[in-house]
Amino acid sequence: MTSADTSQSTTLQYVHWFRNSAPYINAHRNKTFVIMFDGEAVLDDNFQHIIHDIALLHSLGIRLILVYGARPQINQNLAQNQITTPFYQQRRVTTRESLSCVMSAVGSIRLQIEALLSMGLANSPMYGARIDTVSGNFVTAKPYGIRDGIDFQLTGEVRAIDTDAIQRHLDNHNIVVLGPTGYSTTGEVFNLLAEEVATKTAIRLKADKLIFLGKQHGLIDRNGQLKREVTPQQLNDYIPLQDAPERGLQLKAAQEASMNGVHRVHLISYAYDGALLEELFTRDGSGTLVTDAHYEEVRMADIQDVGGLISLLRPLEEEGILVYRSRERLENEINQFAVIERDGMILACAALYPIPTTGDELRSAEIACVAVHPSYRQSNRGSQILHYLEEKAKSMQIQQLFILTTRTAHWFLEQGFEPASVDDLPDARQAFYNYQRNSIVCKKSL
Ligand SMILES: CC(C)(COP(=O)(O)OP(=O)(O)OC[C@H]1O[C@@H](n2cnc3c(N)ncnc32)[C@H](O)[C@@H]1OP(=O)(O)O)[C@@H](O)C(=O)NCCC(=O)NCCS
């Protein structure tokens, strides 16, 4: 291979990657993401890259709230000042004496993040991007109180989040930065769990995503395999297995967020360069997604879905499994399509075409273009979208459905269709039957 060939293949890879990312870029624009990283992440060599990737997300129109933790930095300050603070229930007892160490650690990380985002991002892919960050008294805290006889003193929990103020700053294209501290109505500073700040903020803002950057790449199952997706309930199997307390806290926070309306919670690694971009802009991602599977929506398509439909259908058309449909045809027929959508991505589609019938023919329709993305098959999505269109057909008083297929007849038979012949089709559809394609006809009475 010559160097010109290599460079052309690299360019093609890049073009391919960029095309595949485009639907995600559109899907994420104007969405609200809360990103949490702990104090360990800030100390990692990869932290600069994370901040550059965050700047890139900001420039793509994503509304961002960053939440940081500061445990190792607080520990270091305490050690330097020879102060010890006990831990109970994975929470530090914040004594008055230790508070200045907490405040200086939290303050200096904030300055570090702001400095990294303000340096004009020289020597980075985001050179020249202008980014404004805002932090403030957005989190109201209350004392964690006395539990099991232990007075947690200046350790607090989240009482309220000023979502209106945060939204205003996001509207003004600022990145909002929150640390693990909050203020009480009596003017005291409380030390909080960053995981709790992130979770409560995501829930109250109704964020589209909450992303935890932890040490590991998501969750690893018993066979040592990365779990791509889990439900919040499945996290119960992993929480007791965590040896690092921070990890357990993170998983519990992910579970709470997921069960309280944050549909997509991501667990990815801060140590892996590009993890954030891979997770957000590729189909497989880089870590684990915690999601309530029911979040997928089956609905009728609209014009915005044409791009997603084309990405789903083209490979099947190229294989000859489906008949080619031009963009123009899809645009014209879009109201006939149902789709299963998740996070702005079209995972499955099917179309219902009423067939014109004469007086003595039963009211009929054809189901066509049933397709499920190869990565999402064998999870009943095919049956689900078919069932959805059957219900729609019934509501239109349609009495029988037809499908014409070259390779998928058995699947339709399993869905309650029965073999039929071209002669069974209403005359209007028979006239367009393509004898060269020689499709098998199946029908179902409703
Ligand atoms: C057919 C298709 C829509 C099924 O989607 P799906 O979401 O995987 O469907 P379900 O989960 O409801 O059903 C999966 C079952 O159907 C079976 N199946 C899939 N394709 C099949 C085929 N061509 N013939 C027979 N059975 C098939 C699977 O093996 C699986 O069975 P199993 O659970 O016993 O292993 C999907 O495979 C697809 O998009 N195929 C390519 C496009 C196509 O052929 N469309 C029909 C032309 S109109």
mmCIF file of N, CA, C and O in Angstrom, residues 6 169 286 364:
data_model
loop_
_atom_site.group_PDB
_atom_site.id
_atom_site.type_symbol
_atom_site.label_atom_id
_atom_site.label_comp_id
_atom_site.label_asym_id
_atom_site.label_seq_id
_atom_site.Cartn_x
_atom_site.Cartn_y
_atom_site.Cartn_z
ATOM 1 N N THR A 6 -2.730 4.943 1.958
ATOM 2 C CA THR A 6 -2.981 4.977 3.406
ATOM 3 C C THR A 6 -3.709 6.250 3.777
ATOM 4 O O THR A 6 -4.666 6.241 4.540
ATOM 5 N N HIS A 169 -28.614 30.613 33.169
ATOM 6 C CA HIS A 169 -27.207 30.612 32.741
ATOM 7 C C HIS A 169 -26.991 29.697 31.541
ATOM 8 O O HIS A 169 -26.199 30.006 30.656
ATOM 9 N N SER A 286 -18.798 3.717 25.067
ATOM 10 C CA SER A 286 -17.550 3.206 25.656
ATOM 11 C C SER A 286 -17.777 2.618 27.032
ATOM 12 O O SER A 286 -16.919 1.948 27.573
ATOM 13 N N SER A 364 -58.416 -3.273 2.943
ATOM 14 C CA SER A 364 -57.097 -3.903 3.099
ATOM 15 C C SER A 364 -55.985 -2.867 3.206
ATOM 16 O O SER A 364 -56.144 -1.712 2.799
#
